[in-house]
mmCIF file of N, CA and C in Angstrom:
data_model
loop_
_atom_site.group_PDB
_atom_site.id
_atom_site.type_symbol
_atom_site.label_atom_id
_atom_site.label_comp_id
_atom_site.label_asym_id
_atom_site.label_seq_id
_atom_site.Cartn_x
_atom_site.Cartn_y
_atom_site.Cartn_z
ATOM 1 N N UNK A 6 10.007 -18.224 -8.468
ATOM 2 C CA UNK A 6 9.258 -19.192 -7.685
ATOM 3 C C UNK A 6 9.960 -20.556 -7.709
ATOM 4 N N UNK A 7 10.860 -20.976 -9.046
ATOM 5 C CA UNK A 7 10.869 -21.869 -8.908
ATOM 6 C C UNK A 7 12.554 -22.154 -7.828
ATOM 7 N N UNK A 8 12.953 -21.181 -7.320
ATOM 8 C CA UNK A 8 14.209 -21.261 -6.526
ATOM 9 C C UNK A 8 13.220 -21.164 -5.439
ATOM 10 N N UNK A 9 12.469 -20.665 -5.097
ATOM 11 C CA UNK A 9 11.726 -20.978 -3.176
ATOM 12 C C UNK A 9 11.335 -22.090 -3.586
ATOM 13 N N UNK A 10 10.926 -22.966 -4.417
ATOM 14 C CA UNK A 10 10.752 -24.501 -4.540
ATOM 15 C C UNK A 10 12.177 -25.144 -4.120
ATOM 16 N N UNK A 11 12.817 -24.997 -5.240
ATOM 17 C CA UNK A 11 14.077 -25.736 -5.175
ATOM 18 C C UNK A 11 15.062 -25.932 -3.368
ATOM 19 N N UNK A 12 14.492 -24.559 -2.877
ATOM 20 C CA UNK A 12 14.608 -24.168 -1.345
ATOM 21 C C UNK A 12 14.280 -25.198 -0.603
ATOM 22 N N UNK A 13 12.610 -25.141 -0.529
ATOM 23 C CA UNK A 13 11.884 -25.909 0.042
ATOM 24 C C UNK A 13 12.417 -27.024 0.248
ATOM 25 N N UNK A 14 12.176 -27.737 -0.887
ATOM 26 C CA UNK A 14 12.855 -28.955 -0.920
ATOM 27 C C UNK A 14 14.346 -29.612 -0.425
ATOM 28 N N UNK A 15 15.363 -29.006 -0.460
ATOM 29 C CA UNK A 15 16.341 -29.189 0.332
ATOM 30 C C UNK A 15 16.378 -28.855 1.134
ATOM 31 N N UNK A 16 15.337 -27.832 2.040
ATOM 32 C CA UNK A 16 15.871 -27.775 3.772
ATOM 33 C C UNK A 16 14.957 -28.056 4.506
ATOM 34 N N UNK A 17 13.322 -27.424 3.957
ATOM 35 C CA UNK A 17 12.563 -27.406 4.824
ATOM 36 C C UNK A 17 11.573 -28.713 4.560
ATOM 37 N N UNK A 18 11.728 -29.477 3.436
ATOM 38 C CA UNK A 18 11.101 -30.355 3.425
ATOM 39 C C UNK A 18 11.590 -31.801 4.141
ATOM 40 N N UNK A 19 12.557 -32.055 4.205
ATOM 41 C CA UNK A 19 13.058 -33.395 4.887
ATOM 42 C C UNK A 19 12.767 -33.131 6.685
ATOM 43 N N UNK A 20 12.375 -31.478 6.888
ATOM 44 C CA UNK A 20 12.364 -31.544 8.363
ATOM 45 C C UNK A 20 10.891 -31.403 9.022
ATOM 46 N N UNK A 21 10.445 -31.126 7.635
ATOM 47 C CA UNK A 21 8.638 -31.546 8.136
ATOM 48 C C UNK A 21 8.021 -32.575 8.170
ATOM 49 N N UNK A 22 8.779 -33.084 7.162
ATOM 50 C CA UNK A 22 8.236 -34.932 6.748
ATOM 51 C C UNK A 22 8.258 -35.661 8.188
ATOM 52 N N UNK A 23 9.437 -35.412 8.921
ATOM 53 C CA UNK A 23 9.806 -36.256 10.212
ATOM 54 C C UNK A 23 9.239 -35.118 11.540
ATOM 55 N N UNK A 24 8.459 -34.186 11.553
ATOM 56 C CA UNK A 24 8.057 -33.488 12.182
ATOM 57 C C UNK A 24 6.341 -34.031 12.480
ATOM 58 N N UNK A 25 5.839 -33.737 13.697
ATOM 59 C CA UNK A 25 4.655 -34.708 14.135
ATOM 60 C C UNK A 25 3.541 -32.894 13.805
ATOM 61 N N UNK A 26 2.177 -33.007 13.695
ATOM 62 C CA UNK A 26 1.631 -32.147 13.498
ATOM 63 C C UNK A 26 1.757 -31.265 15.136
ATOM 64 N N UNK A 27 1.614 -31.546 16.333
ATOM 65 C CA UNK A 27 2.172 -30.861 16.834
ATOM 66 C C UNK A 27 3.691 -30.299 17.243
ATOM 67 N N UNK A 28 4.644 -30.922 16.652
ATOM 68 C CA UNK A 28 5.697 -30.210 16.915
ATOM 69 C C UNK A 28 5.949 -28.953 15.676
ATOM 70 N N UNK A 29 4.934 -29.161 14.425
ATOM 71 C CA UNK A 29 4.639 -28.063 13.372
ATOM 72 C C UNK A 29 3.933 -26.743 13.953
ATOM 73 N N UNK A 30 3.186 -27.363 15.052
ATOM 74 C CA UNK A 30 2.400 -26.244 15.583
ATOM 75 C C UNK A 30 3.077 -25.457 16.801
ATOM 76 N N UNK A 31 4.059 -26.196 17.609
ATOM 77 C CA UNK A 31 4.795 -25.752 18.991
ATOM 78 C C UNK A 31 5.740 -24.542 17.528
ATOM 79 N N UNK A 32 6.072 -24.953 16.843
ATOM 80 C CA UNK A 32 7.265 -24.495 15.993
ATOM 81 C C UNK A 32 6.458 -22.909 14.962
ATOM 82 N N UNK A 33 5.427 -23.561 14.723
ATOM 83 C CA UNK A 33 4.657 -22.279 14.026
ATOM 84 C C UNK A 33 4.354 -21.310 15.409
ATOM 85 N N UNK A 34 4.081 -21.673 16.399
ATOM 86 C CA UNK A 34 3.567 -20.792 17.603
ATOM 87 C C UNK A 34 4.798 -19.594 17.713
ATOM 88 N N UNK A 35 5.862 -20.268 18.347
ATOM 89 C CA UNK A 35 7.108 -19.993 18.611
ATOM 90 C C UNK A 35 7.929 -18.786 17.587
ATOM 91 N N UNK A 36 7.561 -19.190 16.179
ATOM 92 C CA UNK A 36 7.702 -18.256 15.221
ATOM 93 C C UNK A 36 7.084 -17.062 15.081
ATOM 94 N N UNK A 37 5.841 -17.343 15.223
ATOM 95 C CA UNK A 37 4.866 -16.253 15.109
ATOM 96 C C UNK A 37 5.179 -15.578 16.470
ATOM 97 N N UNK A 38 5.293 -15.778 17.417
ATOM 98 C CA UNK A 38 5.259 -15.229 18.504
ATOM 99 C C UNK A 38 7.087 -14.306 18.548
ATOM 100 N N UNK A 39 7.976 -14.410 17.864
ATOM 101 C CA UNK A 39 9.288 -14.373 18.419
ATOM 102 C C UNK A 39 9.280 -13.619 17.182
ATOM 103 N N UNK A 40 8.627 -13.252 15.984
ATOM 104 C CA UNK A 40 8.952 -12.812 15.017
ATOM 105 C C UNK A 40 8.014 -11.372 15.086
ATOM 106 N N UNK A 41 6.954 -11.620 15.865
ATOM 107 C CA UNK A 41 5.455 -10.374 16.316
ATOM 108 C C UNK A 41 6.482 -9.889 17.388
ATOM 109 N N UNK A 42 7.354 -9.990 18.093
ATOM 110 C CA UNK A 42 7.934 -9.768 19.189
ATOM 111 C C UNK A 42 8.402 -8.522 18.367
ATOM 112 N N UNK A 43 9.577 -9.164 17.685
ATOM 113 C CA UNK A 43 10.459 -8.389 17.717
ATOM 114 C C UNK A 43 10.475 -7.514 16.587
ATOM 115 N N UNK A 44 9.051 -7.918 14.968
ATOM 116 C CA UNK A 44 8.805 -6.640 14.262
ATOM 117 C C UNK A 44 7.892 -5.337 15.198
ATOM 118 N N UNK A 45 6.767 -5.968 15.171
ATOM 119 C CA UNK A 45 5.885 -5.345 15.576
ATOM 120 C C UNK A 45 5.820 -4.739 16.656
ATOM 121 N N UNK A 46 6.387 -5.315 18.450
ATOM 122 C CA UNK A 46 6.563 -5.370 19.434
ATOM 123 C C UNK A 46 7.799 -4.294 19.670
ATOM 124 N N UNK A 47 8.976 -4.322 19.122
ATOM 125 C CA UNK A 47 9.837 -3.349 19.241
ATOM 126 C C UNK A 47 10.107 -2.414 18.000
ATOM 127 N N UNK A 48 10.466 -3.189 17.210
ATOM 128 C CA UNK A 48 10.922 -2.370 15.753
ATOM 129 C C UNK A 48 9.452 -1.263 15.487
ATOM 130 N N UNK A 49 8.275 -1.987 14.887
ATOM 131 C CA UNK A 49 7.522 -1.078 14.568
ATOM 132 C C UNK A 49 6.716 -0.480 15.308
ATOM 133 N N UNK A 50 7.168 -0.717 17.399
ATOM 134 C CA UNK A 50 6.848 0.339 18.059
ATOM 135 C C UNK A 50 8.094 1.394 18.443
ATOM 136 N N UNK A 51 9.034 1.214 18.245
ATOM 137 C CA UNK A 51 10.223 2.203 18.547
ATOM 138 C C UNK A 51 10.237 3.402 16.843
ATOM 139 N N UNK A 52 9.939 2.598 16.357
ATOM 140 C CA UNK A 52 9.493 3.497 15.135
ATOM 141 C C UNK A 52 8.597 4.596 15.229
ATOM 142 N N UNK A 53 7.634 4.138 15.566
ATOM 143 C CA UNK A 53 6.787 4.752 15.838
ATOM 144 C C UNK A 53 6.526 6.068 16.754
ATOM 145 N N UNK A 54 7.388 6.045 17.744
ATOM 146 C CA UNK A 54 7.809 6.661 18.620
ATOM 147 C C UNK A 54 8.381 7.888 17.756
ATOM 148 N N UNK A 55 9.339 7.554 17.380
ATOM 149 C CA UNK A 55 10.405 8.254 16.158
ATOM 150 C C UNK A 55 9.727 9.077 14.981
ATOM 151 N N UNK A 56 8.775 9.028 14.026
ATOM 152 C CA UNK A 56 8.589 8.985 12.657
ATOM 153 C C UNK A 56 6.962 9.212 12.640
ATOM 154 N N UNK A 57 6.169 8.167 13.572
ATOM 155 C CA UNK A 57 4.677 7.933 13.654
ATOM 156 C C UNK A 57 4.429 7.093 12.829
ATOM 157 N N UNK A 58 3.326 6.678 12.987
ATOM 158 C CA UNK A 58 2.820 5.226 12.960
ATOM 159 C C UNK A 58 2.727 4.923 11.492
ATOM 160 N N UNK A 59 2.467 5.296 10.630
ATOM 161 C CA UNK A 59 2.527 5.112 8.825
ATOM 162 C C UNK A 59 3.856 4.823 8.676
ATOM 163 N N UNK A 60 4.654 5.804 8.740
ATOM 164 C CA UNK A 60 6.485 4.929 8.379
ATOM 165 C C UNK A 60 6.886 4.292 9.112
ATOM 166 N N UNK A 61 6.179 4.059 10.259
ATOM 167 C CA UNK A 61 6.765 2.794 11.254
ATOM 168 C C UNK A 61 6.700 1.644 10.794
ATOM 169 N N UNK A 62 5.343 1.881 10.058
ATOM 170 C CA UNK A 62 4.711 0.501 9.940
ATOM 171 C C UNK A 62 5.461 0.026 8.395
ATOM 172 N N UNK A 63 5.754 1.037 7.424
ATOM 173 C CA UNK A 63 6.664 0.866 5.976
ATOM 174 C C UNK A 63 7.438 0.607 6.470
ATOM 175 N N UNK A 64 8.547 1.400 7.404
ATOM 176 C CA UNK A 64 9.739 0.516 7.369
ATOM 177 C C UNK A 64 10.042 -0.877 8.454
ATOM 178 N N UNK A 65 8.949 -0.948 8.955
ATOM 179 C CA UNK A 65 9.231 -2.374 9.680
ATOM 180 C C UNK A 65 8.657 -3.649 8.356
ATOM 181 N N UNK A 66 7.695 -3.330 8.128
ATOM 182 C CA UNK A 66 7.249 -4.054 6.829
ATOM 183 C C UNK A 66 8.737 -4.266 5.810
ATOM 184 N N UNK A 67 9.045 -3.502 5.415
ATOM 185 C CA UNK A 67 10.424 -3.720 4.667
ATOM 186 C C UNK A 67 11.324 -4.547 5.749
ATOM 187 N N UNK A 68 11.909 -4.196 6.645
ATOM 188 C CA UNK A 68 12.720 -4.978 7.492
ATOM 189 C C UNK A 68 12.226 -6.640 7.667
ATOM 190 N N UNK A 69 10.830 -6.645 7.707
ATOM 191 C CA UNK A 69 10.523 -7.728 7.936
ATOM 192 C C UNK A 69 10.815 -8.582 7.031
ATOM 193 N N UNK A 70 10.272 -8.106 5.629
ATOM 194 C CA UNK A 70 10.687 -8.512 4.365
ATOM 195 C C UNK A 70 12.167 -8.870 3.560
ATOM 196 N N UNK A 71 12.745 -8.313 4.374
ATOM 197 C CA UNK A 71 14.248 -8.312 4.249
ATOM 198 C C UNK A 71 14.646 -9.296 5.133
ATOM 199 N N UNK A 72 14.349 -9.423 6.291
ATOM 200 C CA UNK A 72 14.408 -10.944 7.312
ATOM 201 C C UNK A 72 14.192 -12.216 6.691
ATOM 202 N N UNK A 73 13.308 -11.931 5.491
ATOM 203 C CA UNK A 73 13.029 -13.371 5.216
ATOM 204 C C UNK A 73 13.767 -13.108 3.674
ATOM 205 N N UNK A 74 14.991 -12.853 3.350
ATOM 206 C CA UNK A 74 15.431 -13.046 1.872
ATOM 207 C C UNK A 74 15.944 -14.327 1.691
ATOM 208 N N UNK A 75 14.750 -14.686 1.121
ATOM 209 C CA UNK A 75 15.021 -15.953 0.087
ATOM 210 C C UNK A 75 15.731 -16.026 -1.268
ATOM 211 N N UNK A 76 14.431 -14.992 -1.473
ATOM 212 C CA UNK A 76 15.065 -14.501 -2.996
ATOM 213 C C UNK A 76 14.131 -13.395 -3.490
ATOM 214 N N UNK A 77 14.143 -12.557 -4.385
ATOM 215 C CA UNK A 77 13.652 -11.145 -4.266
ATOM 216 C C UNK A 77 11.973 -11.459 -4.340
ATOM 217 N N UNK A 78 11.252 -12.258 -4.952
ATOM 218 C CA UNK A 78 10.012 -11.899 -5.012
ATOM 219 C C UNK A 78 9.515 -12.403 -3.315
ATOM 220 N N UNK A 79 10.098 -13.597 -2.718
ATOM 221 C CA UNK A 79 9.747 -13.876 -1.156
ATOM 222 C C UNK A 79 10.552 -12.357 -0.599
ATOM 223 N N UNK A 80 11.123 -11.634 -0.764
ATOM 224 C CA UNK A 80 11.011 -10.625 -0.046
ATOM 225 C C UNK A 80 10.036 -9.207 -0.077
ATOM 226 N N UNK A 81 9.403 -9.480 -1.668
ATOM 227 C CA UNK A 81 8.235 -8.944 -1.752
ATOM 228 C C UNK A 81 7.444 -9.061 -0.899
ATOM 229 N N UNK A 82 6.869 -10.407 -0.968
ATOM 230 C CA UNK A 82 5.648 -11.481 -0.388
ATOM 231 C C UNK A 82 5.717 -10.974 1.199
ATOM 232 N N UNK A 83 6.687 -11.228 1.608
ATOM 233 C CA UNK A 83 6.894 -11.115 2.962
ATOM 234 C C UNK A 83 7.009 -9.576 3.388
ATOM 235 N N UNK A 84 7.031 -8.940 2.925
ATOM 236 C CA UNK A 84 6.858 -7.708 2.924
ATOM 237 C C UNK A 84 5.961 -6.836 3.550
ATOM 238 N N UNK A 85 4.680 -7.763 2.448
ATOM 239 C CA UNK A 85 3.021 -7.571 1.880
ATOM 240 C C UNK A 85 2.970 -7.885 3.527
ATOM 241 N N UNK A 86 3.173 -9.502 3.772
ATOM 242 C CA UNK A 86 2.918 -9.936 4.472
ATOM 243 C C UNK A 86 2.565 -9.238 6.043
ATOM 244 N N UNK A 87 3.913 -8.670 5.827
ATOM 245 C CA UNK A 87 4.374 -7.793 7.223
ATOM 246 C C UNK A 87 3.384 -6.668 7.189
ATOM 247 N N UNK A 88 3.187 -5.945 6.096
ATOM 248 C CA UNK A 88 2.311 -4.598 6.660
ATOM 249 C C UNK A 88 1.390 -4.927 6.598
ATOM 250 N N UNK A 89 0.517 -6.019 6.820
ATOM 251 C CA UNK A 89 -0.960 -6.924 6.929
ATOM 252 C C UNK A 89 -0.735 -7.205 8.236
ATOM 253 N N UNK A 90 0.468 -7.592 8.541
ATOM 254 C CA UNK A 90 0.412 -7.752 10.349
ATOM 255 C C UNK A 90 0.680 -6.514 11.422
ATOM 256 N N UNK A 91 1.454 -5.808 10.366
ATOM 257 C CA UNK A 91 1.684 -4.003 11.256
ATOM 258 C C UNK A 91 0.121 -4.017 11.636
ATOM 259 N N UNK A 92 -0.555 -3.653 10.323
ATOM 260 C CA UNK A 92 -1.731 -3.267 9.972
ATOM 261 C C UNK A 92 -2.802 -3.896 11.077
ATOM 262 N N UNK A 93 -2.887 -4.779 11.125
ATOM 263 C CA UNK A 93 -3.285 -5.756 12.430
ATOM 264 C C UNK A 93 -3.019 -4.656 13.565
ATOM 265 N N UNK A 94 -1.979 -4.951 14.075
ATOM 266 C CA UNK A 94 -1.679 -4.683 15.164
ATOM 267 C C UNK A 94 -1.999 -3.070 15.545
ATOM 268 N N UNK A 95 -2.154 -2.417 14.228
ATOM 269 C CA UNK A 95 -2.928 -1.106 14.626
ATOM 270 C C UNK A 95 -4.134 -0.504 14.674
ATOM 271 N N UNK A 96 -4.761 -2.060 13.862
ATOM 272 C CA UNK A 96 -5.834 -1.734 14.024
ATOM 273 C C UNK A 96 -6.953 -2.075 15.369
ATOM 274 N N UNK A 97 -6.198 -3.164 16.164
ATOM 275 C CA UNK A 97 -6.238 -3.688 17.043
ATOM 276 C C UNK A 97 -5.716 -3.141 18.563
ATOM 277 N N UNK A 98 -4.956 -2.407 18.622
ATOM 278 C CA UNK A 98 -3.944 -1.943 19.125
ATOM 279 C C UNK A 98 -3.719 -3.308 20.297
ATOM 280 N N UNK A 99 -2.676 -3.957 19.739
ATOM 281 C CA UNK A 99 -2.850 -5.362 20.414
ATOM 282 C C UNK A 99 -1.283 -6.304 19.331
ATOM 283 N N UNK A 100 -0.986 -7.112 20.495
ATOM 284 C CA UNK A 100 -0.081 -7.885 19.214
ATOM 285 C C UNK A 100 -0.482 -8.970 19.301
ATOM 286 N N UNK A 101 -1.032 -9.620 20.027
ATOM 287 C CA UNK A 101 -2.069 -11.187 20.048
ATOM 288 C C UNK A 101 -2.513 -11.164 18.822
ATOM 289 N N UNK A 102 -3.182 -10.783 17.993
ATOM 290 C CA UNK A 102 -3.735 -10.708 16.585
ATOM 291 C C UNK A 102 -3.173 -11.052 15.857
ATOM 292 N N UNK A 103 -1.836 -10.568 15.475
ATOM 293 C CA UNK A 103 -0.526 -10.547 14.633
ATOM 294 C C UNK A 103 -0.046 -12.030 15.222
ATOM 295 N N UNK A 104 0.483 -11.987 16.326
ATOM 296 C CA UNK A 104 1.106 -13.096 16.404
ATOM 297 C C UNK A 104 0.240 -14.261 16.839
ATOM 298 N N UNK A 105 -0.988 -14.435 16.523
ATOM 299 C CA UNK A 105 -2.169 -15.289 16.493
ATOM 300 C C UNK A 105 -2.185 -15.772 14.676
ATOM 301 N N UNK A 106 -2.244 -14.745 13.866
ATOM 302 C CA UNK A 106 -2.094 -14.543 12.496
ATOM 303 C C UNK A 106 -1.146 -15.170 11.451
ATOM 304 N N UNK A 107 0.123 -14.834 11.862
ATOM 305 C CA UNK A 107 1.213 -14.823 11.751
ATOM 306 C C UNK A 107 1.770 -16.896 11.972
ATOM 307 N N UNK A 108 1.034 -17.151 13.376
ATOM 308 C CA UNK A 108 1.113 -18.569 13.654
ATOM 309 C C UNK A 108 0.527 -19.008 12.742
ATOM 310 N N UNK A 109 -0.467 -19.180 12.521
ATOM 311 C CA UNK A 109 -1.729 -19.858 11.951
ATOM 312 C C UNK A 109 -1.024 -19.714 10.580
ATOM 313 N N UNK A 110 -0.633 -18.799 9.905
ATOM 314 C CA UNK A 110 -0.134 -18.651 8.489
ATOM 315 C C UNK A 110 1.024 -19.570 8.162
ATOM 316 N N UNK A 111 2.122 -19.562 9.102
ATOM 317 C CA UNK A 111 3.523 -20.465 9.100
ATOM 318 C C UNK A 111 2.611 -22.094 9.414
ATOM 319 N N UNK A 112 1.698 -22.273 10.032
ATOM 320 C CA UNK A 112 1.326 -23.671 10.206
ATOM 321 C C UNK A 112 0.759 -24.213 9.064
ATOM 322 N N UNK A 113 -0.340 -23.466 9.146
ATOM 323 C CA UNK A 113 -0.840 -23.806 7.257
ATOM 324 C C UNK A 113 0.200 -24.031 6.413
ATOM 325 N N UNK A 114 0.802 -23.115 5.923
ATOM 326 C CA UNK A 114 1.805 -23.554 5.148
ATOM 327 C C UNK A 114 2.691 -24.618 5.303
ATOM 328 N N UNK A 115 3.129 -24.889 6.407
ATOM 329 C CA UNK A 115 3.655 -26.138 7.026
ATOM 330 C C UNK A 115 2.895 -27.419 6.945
ATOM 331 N N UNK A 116 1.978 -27.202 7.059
ATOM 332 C CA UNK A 116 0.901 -28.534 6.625
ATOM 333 C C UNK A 116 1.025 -28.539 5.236
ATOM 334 N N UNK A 117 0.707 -27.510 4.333
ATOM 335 C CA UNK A 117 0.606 -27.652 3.127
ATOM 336 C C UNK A 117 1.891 -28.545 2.616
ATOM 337 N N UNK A 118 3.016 -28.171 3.026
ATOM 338 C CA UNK A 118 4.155 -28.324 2.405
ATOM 339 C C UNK A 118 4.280 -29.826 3.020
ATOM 340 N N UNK A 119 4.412 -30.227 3.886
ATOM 341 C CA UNK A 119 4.260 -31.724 4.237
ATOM 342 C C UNK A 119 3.658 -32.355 3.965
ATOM 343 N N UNK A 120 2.124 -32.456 3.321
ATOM 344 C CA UNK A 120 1.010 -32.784 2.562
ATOM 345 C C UNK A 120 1.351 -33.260 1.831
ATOM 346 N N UNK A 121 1.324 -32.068 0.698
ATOM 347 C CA UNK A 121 2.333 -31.937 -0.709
ATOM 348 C C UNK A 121 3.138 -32.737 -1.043
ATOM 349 N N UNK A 122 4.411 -32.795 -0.274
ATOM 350 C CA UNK A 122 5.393 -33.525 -0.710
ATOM 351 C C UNK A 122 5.286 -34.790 -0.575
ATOM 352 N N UNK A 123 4.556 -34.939 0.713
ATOM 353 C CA UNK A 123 3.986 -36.973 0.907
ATOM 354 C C UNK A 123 3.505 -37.324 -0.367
ATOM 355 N N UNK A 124 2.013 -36.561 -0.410
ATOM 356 C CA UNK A 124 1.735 -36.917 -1.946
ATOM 357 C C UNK A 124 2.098 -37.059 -3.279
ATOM 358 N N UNK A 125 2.859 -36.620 -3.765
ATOM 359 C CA UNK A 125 3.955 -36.216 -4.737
ATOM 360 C C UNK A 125 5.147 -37.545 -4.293
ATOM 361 N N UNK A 126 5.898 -37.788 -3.613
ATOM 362 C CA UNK A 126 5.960 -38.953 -3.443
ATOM 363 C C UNK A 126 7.535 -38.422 -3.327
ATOM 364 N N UNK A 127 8.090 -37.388 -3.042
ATOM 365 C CA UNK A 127 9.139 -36.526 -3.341
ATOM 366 C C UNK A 127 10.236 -36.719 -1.987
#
């Protein structure tokens, strides 16, 4: 944990500080939407096609998780993350959900982390 800190802080924090709450949100949208695209939307529907819908959804979850290597436990996390949004999207049969989800999660955190660091004085 304490290297996704050490992370934070040198890349993603100097670019939130100067970031306005909506350009956090055009930027969380954009993510969520381009990232639901292309797990959920192709990968863990071409899978699916292939294998059926349970290992579609494991191995896009892993891929996803592997997209975001930070460092091994954020590729856990993100992992989790991902088959909570497969999972979504099948239960829904829909990707608006996911990439409704998915936004809202990268923004929060984006607030958090700009919050945070104002306060902290960092």
């Amino acid at each position: 944990m304490r290297r996704i800190r050490e992370l934070l802080e040198e890349t993603l924090v100097p670019m939130v500080d100067k970031a306005s709450v909506f350009d956090l949100a055009v930027v969380s949208f954009l993510a969520g939407l381009g990232e639901e695209l292309l797990f959920r939307g192709i990968i863990q529907f071409w899978l699916t096609l292939h294998t059926g819908p349970l290992i579609a959804l494991l191995l896009a979850s892993v891929a996803f998780g592997l997209a975001h290597a930070v460092t091994r436990i954020y590729v856990v996390m993100a992992t989790l993350i991902g088959f909570y949004l497969g999972s979504l999207m099948l239960a829904t049969d829909s990707l608006v959900p996911p990439i409704m989800a998915h936004a809202l999660y990268d923004f929060c955190g984006l607030l958090y982390i700009r919050h945070h660091y104002r306060q902290s004085g960092r």
